[in-house]
Amino acid sequence: MLPCLALTLLLHHAAARSPVPVAGEVGRAVLLAADAGPGFQRRDVIWRWLATHEELVATYFRGSAETLYQSRFQGRSRLHANLSLEILRLELGDSGTFSALLVDALGRTETRALRLTVHEPVTEVTVEVFMPSRHWAGSGEPCEAFLSCTVASGTAVTYSWVRGAGQAPGTDSRVLGEAGQVLRVLLSPAERHVTYTCTVANAVSRATATSVLPWEHCRRTGLAEAACRYGEVLLFATPLLVLATAAAVLAATMACARRPGKPPATSANTEPAAA
Ligand SMILES: *[C@@H]1O[C@H](CO)[C@@H](O)[C@H](O)[C@H]1NC(C)=O
């Protein structure tokens, strides 16, 4: 009977339908269901994993389940009475296509394929604000900011941005980066209280960052700019000031030397003679 099953397995290999996507999370279990078409009375099953190479994972034959095959899932798989295959303690490398060859009492077969993708869950979403311009004109002007969303972990993630209490980011914003992890915003002074937040999701999890208030950073840039200008002024003013002081001191000294009543030395010499 088994060689017969193997033959039908080969015959059905090419006839497999497009795989049903299934998402799993690292460390957790996933249930792979072997649903058959209407009227098909499943009796036996052969579960295989088709990834970098092919591995036999589990069989259910004449009422007895077998999962102790030399596969990467040995000791991590369970075959239920309804022929569903459960993989425990998922690893990223478990991603791949699982194929179930179902056999009914009359020897008819059906093939089911499921594409398992194992994900790391999303953790620690944070948003950082970058100010591209060091020359923000001031509180009355629009301010450009780049919001960058990052995650500590998570595979195959997508980023989404929300403005304020749940609106789309708006026409003045542009989503950048392949997955949309950067948002460029141009804020008018009327938008000084508008917050932005980033949500990161994948097939198994989602997490949202703490909201940011970009205007805060605009203001800070403005202040930094002001401080910088003051610094520049000091930097340029100090040598001038020193020169000016030196000149003033020199002038004062010379003026002192020529104080009224104390004429230049040449005439001073003649003064006693005149007296
Ligand atoms: C099959 O059996 C398992 C374990 O009892 C159960 O969790 C699952 O819902 C059943 N059905 C399918 C379609 O997997």
mmCIF file of C-alpha atoms and ligand atoms in Angstrom:
data_model
loop_
_atom_site.group_PDB
_atom_site.id
_atom_site.type_symbol
_atom_site.label_atom_id
_atom_site.label_comp_id
_atom_site.label_asym_id
_atom_site.label_seq_id
_atom_site.Cartn_x
_atom_site.Cartn_y
_atom_site.Cartn_z
ATOM 1 C CA MET A 1 0.000 0.000 0.000
ATOM 2 C CA LEU A 2 2.805 2.451 0.869
ATOM 3 C CA PRO A 3 4.595 2.167 -2.507
ATOM 4 C CA CYS A 4 1.200 2.824 -4.056
ATOM 5 C CA LEU A 5 0.854 5.937 -1.896
ATOM 6 C CA ALA A 6 4.324 7.048 -2.890
ATOM 7 C CA LEU A 7 3.414 6.690 -6.539
ATOM 8 C CA THR A 8 0.245 8.732 -6.239
ATOM 9 C CA LEU A 9 2.261 11.252 -4.218
ATOM 10 C CA LEU A 10 4.610 11.646 -7.167
ATOM 11 C CA LEU A 11 1.712 11.898 -9.607
ATOM 12 C CA HIS A 12 0.095 14.591 -7.534
ATOM 13 C CA HIS A 13 3.236 16.557 -7.021
ATOM 14 C CA ALA A 14 2.711 18.595 -10.197
ATOM 15 C CA ALA A 15 -1.048 18.829 -9.773
ATOM 16 C CA ALA A 16 -0.835 20.653 -6.427
ATOM 17 C CA ARG A 17 -2.912 23.811 -6.217
ATOM 18 C CA SER A 18 -1.418 27.167 -5.311
ATOM 19 C CA PRO A 19 -0.458 27.001 -1.624
ATOM 20 C CA VAL A 20 -2.650 28.469 1.097
ATOM 21 C CA PRO A 21 -0.639 31.068 3.044
ATOM 22 C CA VAL A 22 -0.232 30.393 6.774
ATOM 23 C CA ALA A 23 1.642 32.633 9.206
ATOM 24 C CA GLY A 24 3.403 31.380 12.318
ATOM 25 C CA GLU A 25 5.284 33.084 15.113
ATOM 26 C CA VAL A 26 8.755 32.091 16.321
ATOM 27 C CA GLY A 27 8.520 29.911 19.432
ATOM 28 C CA ARG A 28 4.806 29.267 19.070
ATOM 29 C CA ALA A 29 2.800 26.471 17.466
ATOM 30 C CA VAL A 30 0.939 26.473 14.180
ATOM 31 C CA LEU A 31 -1.863 24.195 13.007
ATOM 32 C CA LEU A 32 -1.821 23.145 9.377
ATOM 33 C CA ALA A 33 -5.266 21.928 8.372
ATOM 34 C CA ALA A 34 -5.731 19.304 5.682
ATOM 35 C CA ASP A 35 -9.182 20.233 4.435
ATOM 36 C CA ALA A 36 -10.502 18.032 1.672
ATOM 37 C CA GLY A 37 -13.106 18.821 -0.953
ATOM 38 C CA PRO A 38 -16.809 18.114 -0.322
ATOM 39 C CA GLY A 39 -17.662 14.448 -0.236
ATOM 40 C CA PHE A 40 -14.041 13.352 0.147
ATOM 41 C CA GLN A 41 -13.720 11.011 3.146
ATOM 42 C CA ARG A 42 -10.105 11.421 4.277
ATOM 43 C CA ARG A 43 -8.571 8.292 5.726
ATOM 44 C CA ASP A 44 -4.800 8.578 5.313
ATOM 45 C CA VAL A 45 -2.411 11.456 4.905
ATOM 46 C CA ILE A 46 1.221 12.063 4.032
ATOM 47 C CA TRP A 47 2.625 15.404 5.173
ATOM 48 C CA ARG A 48 5.796 16.626 3.519
ATOM 49 C CA TRP A 49 7.838 19.799 3.833
ATOM 50 C CA LEU A 50 9.117 21.159 0.519
ATOM 51 C CA ALA A 51 11.728 23.833 1.017
ATOM 52 C CA THR A 52 15.446 23.732 0.307
ATOM 53 C CA HIS A 53 14.972 19.979 0.115
ATOM 54 C CA GLU A 54 12.057 17.627 0.710
ATOM 55 C CA GLU A 55 11.369 16.067 4.093
ATOM 56 C CA LEU A 56 8.731 13.584 5.185
ATOM 57 C CA VAL A 57 7.135 15.046 8.323
ATOM 58 C CA ALA A 58 4.179 12.869 9.284
ATOM 59 C CA THR A 59 1.893 10.124 8.043
ATOM 60 C CA TYR A 60 -1.474 8.829 9.154
ATOM 61 C CA PHE A 61 -2.045 5.365 7.794
ATOM 62 C CA ARG A 62 -4.783 2.876 8.750
ATOM 63 C CA GLY A 63 -5.555 4.650 11.968
ATOM 64 C CA SER A 64 -2.046 5.172 13.263
ATOM 65 C CA ALA A 65 -0.077 8.398 13.240
ATOM 66 C CA GLU A 66 3.666 8.539 12.718
ATOM 67 C CA THR A 67 5.764 11.649 13.253
ATOM 68 C CA LEU A 68 9.136 10.185 14.162
ATOM 69 C CA TYR A 69 10.733 10.728 10.788
ATOM 70 C CA GLN A 70 14.215 12.179 10.511
ATOM 71 C CA SER A 71 13.114 15.672 9.627
ATOM 72 C CA ARG A 72 13.793 19.117 11.064
ATOM 73 C CA PHE A 73 10.387 18.760 12.736
ATOM 74 C CA GLN A 74 11.193 15.548 14.580
ATOM 75 C CA GLY A 75 9.984 15.969 18.149
ATOM 76 C CA ARG A 76 8.209 19.223 17.242
ATOM 77 C CA SER A 77 5.271 17.880 15.267
ATOM 78 C CA ARG A 78 1.907 16.413 16.218
ATOM 79 C CA LEU A 79 -0.582 14.794 13.900
ATOM 80 C CA HIS A 80 -4.181 15.086 15.061
ATOM 81 C CA ALA A 81 -6.984 12.577 14.469
ATOM 82 C CA ASN A 82 -8.553 15.012 11.973
ATOM 83 C CA LEU A 83 -5.251 14.789 10.045
ATOM 84 C CA SER A 84 -4.215 18.373 10.886
ATOM 85 C CA LEU A 85 -0.476 18.754 11.406
ATOM 86 C CA GLU A 86 0.705 20.867 14.300
ATOM 87 C CA ILE A 87 4.273 22.210 14.360
ATOM 88 C CA LEU A 88 5.486 23.262 17.794
ATOM 89 C CA ARG A 89 8.208 25.722 18.867
ATOM 90 C CA LEU A 90 8.448 27.324 15.432
ATOM 91 C CA GLU A 91 11.787 28.492 14.054
ATOM 92 C CA LEU A 92 12.373 31.028 11.253
ATOM 93 C CA GLY A 93 13.876 28.213 9.150
ATOM 94 C CA ASP A 94 10.603 26.275 9.249
ATOM 95 C CA SER A 95 9.211 28.575 6.559
ATOM 96 C CA GLY A 96 8.354 26.654 3.429
ATOM 97 C CA THR A 97 5.612 24.765 1.707
ATOM 98 C CA PHE A 98 3.850 21.884 3.402
ATOM 99 C CA SER A 99 2.086 19.398 1.238
ATOM 100 C CA ALA A 100 -0.614 16.996 2.413
ATOM 101 C CA LEU A 101 -1.550 14.069 0.263
ATOM 102 C CA LEU A 102 -4.978 12.908 1.382
ATOM 103 C CA VAL A 103 -6.240 9.437 0.583
ATOM 104 C CA ASP A 104 -9.801 8.173 0.976
ATOM 105 C CA ALA A 105 -11.046 4.614 1.549
ATOM 106 C CA LEU A 106 -11.305 4.022 -2.204
ATOM 107 C CA GLY A 107 -7.698 5.096 -2.813
ATOM 108 C CA ARG A 108 -8.631 8.393 -4.376
ATOM 109 C CA THR A 109 -6.262 11.238 -3.530
ATOM 110 C CA GLU A 110 -6.294 14.968 -3.067
ATOM 111 C CA THR A 111 -3.345 17.254 -2.467
ATOM 112 C CA ARG A 112 -3.283 20.319 -0.259
ATOM 113 C CA ALA A 113 -0.398 22.762 -0.079
ATOM 114 C CA LEU A 114 0.151 25.375 2.601
ATOM 115 C CA ARG A 115 2.898 27.953 2.512
ATOM 116 C CA LEU A 116 4.118 28.561 6.038
ATOM 117 C CA THR A 117 5.963 31.792 6.809
ATOM 118 C CA VAL A 118 7.408 32.077 10.294
ATOM 119 C CA HIS A 119 7.750 35.599 11.652
ATOM 120 C CA GLU A 120 9.463 37.273 14.536
ATOM 121 C CA PRO A 121 6.898 39.437 16.334
ATOM 122 C CA VAL A 122 7.210 43.216 16.201
ATOM 123 C CA THR A 123 8.701 44.751 19.351
ATOM 124 C CA GLU A 124 9.676 48.223 20.572
ATOM 125 C CA VAL A 125 8.444 50.625 17.926
ATOM 126 C CA THR A 126 9.965 54.095 18.219
ATOM 127 C CA VAL A 127 9.749 57.271 16.165
ATOM 128 C CA GLU A 128 12.636 59.698 15.846
ATOM 129 C CA VAL A 129 12.290 63.216 14.448
ATOM 130 C CA PHE A 130 14.983 64.640 12.194
ATOM 131 C CA MET A 131 15.161 68.264 11.093
ATOM 132 C CA PRO A 132 16.821 68.464 7.677
ATOM 133 C CA SER A 133 17.279 72.229 7.668
ATOM 134 C CA ARG A 134 19.447 74.120 10.122
ATOM 135 C CA HIS A 135 17.778 77.274 8.912
ATOM 136 C CA TRP A 136 14.243 77.168 10.139
ATOM 137 C CA ALA A 137 13.009 80.683 9.700
ATOM 138 C CA GLY A 138 11.094 80.747 12.982
ATOM 139 C CA SER A 139 7.777 80.116 14.643
ATOM 140 C CA GLY A 140 5.802 81.906 11.907
ATOM 141 C CA GLU A 141 7.144 79.717 9.082
ATOM 142 C CA PRO A 142 6.303 76.142 7.940
ATOM 143 C CA CYS A 143 8.647 73.533 9.318
ATOM 144 C CA GLU A 144 9.913 70.454 7.516
ATOM 145 C CA ALA A 145 10.575 67.322 9.542
ATOM 146 C CA PHE A 146 11.420 63.708 8.816
ATOM 147 C CA LEU A 147 9.870 61.097 11.080
ATOM 148 C CA SER A 148 11.684 57.786 11.135
ATOM 149 C CA CYS A 149 10.049 54.674 12.527
ATOM 150 C CA THR A 150 12.190 51.810 13.806
ATOM 151 C CA VAL A 151 11.601 48.436 15.446
ATOM 152 C CA ALA A 152 13.831 46.384 17.710
ATOM 153 C CA SER A 153 12.669 43.158 16.047
ATOM 154 C CA GLY A 154 10.118 41.871 13.575
ATOM 155 C CA THR A 155 10.289 40.204 10.174
ATOM 156 C CA ALA A 156 8.453 41.214 6.972
ATOM 157 C CA VAL A 157 7.027 44.323 8.615
ATOM 158 C CA THR A 158 4.956 47.115 7.105
ATOM 159 C CA TYR A 159 4.756 50.658 8.470
ATOM 160 C CA SER A 160 1.716 52.889 8.649
ATOM 161 C CA TRP A 161 1.418 56.483 9.813
ATOM 162 C CA VAL A 162 -1.413 58.238 11.560
ATOM 163 C CA ARG A 163 -1.784 61.951 12.128
ATOM 164 C CA GLY A 164 -3.532 63.242 15.243
ATOM 165 C CA ALA A 165 -6.416 61.063 16.385
ATOM 166 C CA GLY A 166 -6.400 58.672 13.453
ATOM 167 C CA GLN A 167 -6.365 60.661 10.206
ATOM 168 C CA ALA A 168 -4.191 59.837 7.198
ATOM 169 C CA PRO A 169 -0.912 61.805 7.220
ATOM 170 C CA GLY A 170 -2.267 64.407 4.755
ATOM 171 C CA THR A 171 -1.254 65.829 1.385
ATOM 172 C CA ASP A 172 1.697 67.781 2.792
ATOM 173 C CA SER A 173 3.289 64.505 3.881
ATOM 174 C CA ARG A 174 5.207 61.984 1.862
ATOM 175 C CA VAL A 175 5.948 58.404 2.818
ATOM 176 C CA LEU A 176 9.536 57.439 1.986
ATOM 177 C CA GLY A 177 11.567 54.248 2.087
ATOM 178 C CA GLU A 178 10.734 50.890 0.629
ATOM 179 C CA ALA A 179 8.431 49.813 3.437
ATOM 180 C CA GLY A 180 7.346 53.366 4.292
ATOM 181 C CA GLN A 181 9.345 53.719 7.497
ATOM 182 C CA VAL A 182 10.059 57.417 6.921
ATOM 183 C CA LEU A 183 7.441 60.163 6.771
ATOM 184 C CA ARG A 184 8.289 63.656 5.573
ATOM 185 C CA VAL A 185 5.958 66.290 6.961
ATOM 186 C CA LEU A 186 5.659 69.999 6.299
ATOM 187 C CA LEU A 187 3.924 71.690 9.198
ATOM 188 C CA SER A 188 2.397 75.125 9.197
ATOM 189 C CA PRO A 189 2.300 77.090 12.465
ATOM 190 C CA ALA A 190 -1.402 76.145 12.727
ATOM 191 C CA GLU A 191 -0.277 72.519 13.027
ATOM 192 C CA ARG A 192 1.925 73.065 16.052
ATOM 193 C CA HIS A 193 -0.209 70.703 18.148
ATOM 194 C CA VAL A 194 -0.461 67.892 15.558
ATOM 195 C CA THR A 195 0.994 64.582 16.682
ATOM 196 C CA TYR A 196 2.100 61.662 14.523
ATOM 197 C CA THR A 197 2.412 58.018 15.310
ATOM 198 C CA CYS A 198 3.719 54.929 13.583
ATOM 199 C CA THR A 199 2.298 51.418 13.681
ATOM 200 C CA VAL A 200 4.376 48.463 12.591
ATOM 201 C CA ALA A 201 2.724 45.181 11.710
ATOM 202 C CA ASN A 202 3.447 41.799 10.238
ATOM 203 C CA ALA A 203 1.283 38.726 9.807
ATOM 204 C CA VAL A 204 1.535 37.746 13.473
ATOM 205 C CA SER A 205 1.762 40.988 15.442
ATOM 206 C CA ARG A 206 1.489 44.751 15.472
ATOM 207 C CA ALA A 207 2.813 47.476 17.740
ATOM 208 C CA THR A 208 2.419 51.248 17.898
ATOM 209 C CA ALA A 209 4.999 53.819 18.893
ATOM 210 C CA THR A 210 4.452 56.650 21.350
ATOM 211 C CA SER A 211 3.167 59.722 19.455
ATOM 212 C CA VAL A 212 5.590 62.482 18.578
ATOM 213 C CA LEU A 213 4.960 66.229 18.299
ATOM 214 C CA PRO A 214 7.221 67.357 15.426
ATOM 215 C CA TRP A 215 6.680 71.060 16.141
ATOM 216 C CA GLU A 216 8.559 70.614 19.410
ATOM 217 C CA HIS A 217 11.623 69.762 17.332
ATOM 218 C CA CYS A 218 11.000 72.680 14.963
ATOM 219 C CA ARG A 219 10.961 74.986 17.947
ATOM 220 C CA ARG A 220 14.111 73.389 19.332
ATOM 221 C CA THR A 221 15.817 73.793 15.967
ATOM 222 C CA GLY A 222 14.718 77.414 15.982
ATOM 223 C CA LEU A 223 16.208 77.897 19.435
ATOM 224 C CA ALA A 224 19.379 76.056 18.505
ATOM 225 C CA GLU A 225 19.573 78.256 15.419
ATOM 226 C CA ALA A 226 19.173 81.355 17.522
ATOM 227 C CA ALA A 227 21.836 80.106 19.933
ATOM 228 C CA CYS A 228 24.065 79.299 16.996
ATOM 229 C CA ARG A 229 23.626 82.787 15.550
ATOM 230 C CA TYR A 230 24.413 84.311 18.922
ATOM 231 C CA GLY A 231 27.505 82.104 19.025
ATOM 232 C CA GLU A 232 28.487 83.207 15.537
ATOM 233 C CA VAL A 233 27.998 86.813 16.506
ATOM 234 C CA LEU A 234 30.222 86.342 19.538
ATOM 235 C CA LEU A 235 32.788 84.479 17.479
ATOM 236 C CA PHE A 236 33.073 87.279 14.964
ATOM 237 C CA ALA A 237 32.514 90.072 17.430
ATOM 238 C CA THR A 238 35.147 89.044 19.973
ATOM 239 C CA PRO A 239 38.269 89.682 17.859
ATOM 240 C CA LEU A 240 36.720 92.929 16.655
ATOM 241 C CA LEU A 241 35.936 93.832 20.231
ATOM 242 C CA VAL A 242 39.512 93.033 21.261
ATOM 243 C CA LEU A 243 40.841 95.147 18.415
ATOM 244 C CA ALA A 244 38.446 97.931 19.227
ATOM 245 C CA THR A 245 39.395 97.778 22.898
ATOM 246 C CA ALA A 246 43.068 97.759 22.016
ATOM 247 C CA ALA A 247 42.552 100.705 19.698
ATOM 248 C CA ALA A 248 40.583 102.526 22.351
ATOM 249 C CA VAL A 249 43.245 101.871 24.972
ATOM 250 C CA LEU A 250 45.940 103.020 22.575
ATOM 251 C CA ALA A 251 43.986 106.115 21.689
ATOM 252 C CA ALA A 252 43.342 106.814 25.351
ATOM 253 C CA THR A 253 47.027 106.374 26.187
ATOM 254 C CA MET A 254 48.005 108.692 23.399
ATOM 255 C CA ALA A 255 45.337 111.140 24.427
ATOM 256 C CA CYS A 256 46.647 110.965 27.988
ATOM 257 C CA ALA A 257 50.143 111.653 26.753
ATOM 258 C CA ARG A 258 48.779 114.720 24.992
ATOM 259 C CA ARG A 259 46.504 115.892 27.774
ATOM 260 C CA PRO A 260 45.788 119.642 27.683
ATOM 261 C CA GLY A 261 48.379 121.434 29.796
ATOM 262 C CA LYS A 262 50.830 118.713 28.942
ATOM 263 C CA PRO A 263 51.860 119.648 25.452
ATOM 264 C CA PRO A 264 54.062 117.456 23.295
ATOM 265 C CA ALA A 265 57.531 116.855 24.636
ATOM 266 C CA THR A 266 59.160 119.162 22.107
ATOM 267 C CA SER A 267 57.231 122.185 23.279
ATOM 268 C CA ALA A 268 57.497 121.002 26.885
ATOM 269 C CA ASN A 269 61.215 121.413 26.643
ATOM 270 C CA THR A 270 60.819 124.968 25.574
ATOM 271 C CA GLU A 271 58.204 125.718 28.220
ATOM 272 C CA PRO A 272 60.555 126.238 31.223
ATOM 273 C CA ALA A 273 62.673 128.476 29.094
ATOM 274 C CA ALA A 274 59.638 130.630 28.415
ATOM 275 C CA ALA A 275 58.669 130.723 32.088
HETATM 276 C C1 LIG B 1 -8.291 19.312 14.277
HETATM 277 O O1 LIG B 1 -7.893 18.921 15.566
HETATM 278 C C2 LIG B 1 -7.197 19.909 16.316
HETATM 279 C C3 LIG B 1 -6.788 19.285 17.649
HETATM 280 O O2 LIG B 1 -7.828 18.683 18.314
HETATM 281 C C4 LIG B 1 -8.094 21.131 16.499
HETATM 282 O O3 LIG B 1 -7.405 22.130 17.197
HETATM 283 C C5 LIG B 1 -8.521 21.649 15.131
HETATM 284 O O4 LIG B 1 -9.378 22.741 15.278
HETATM 285 C C6 LIG B 1 -9.193 20.542 14.333
HETATM 286 N N1 LIG B 1 -9.626 20.999 13.027
HETATM 287 C C7 LIG B 1 -8.862 21.472 12.047
HETATM 288 C C8 LIG B 1 -9.564 21.867 10.803
HETATM 289 O O5 LIG B 1 -7.674 21.572 12.142
#
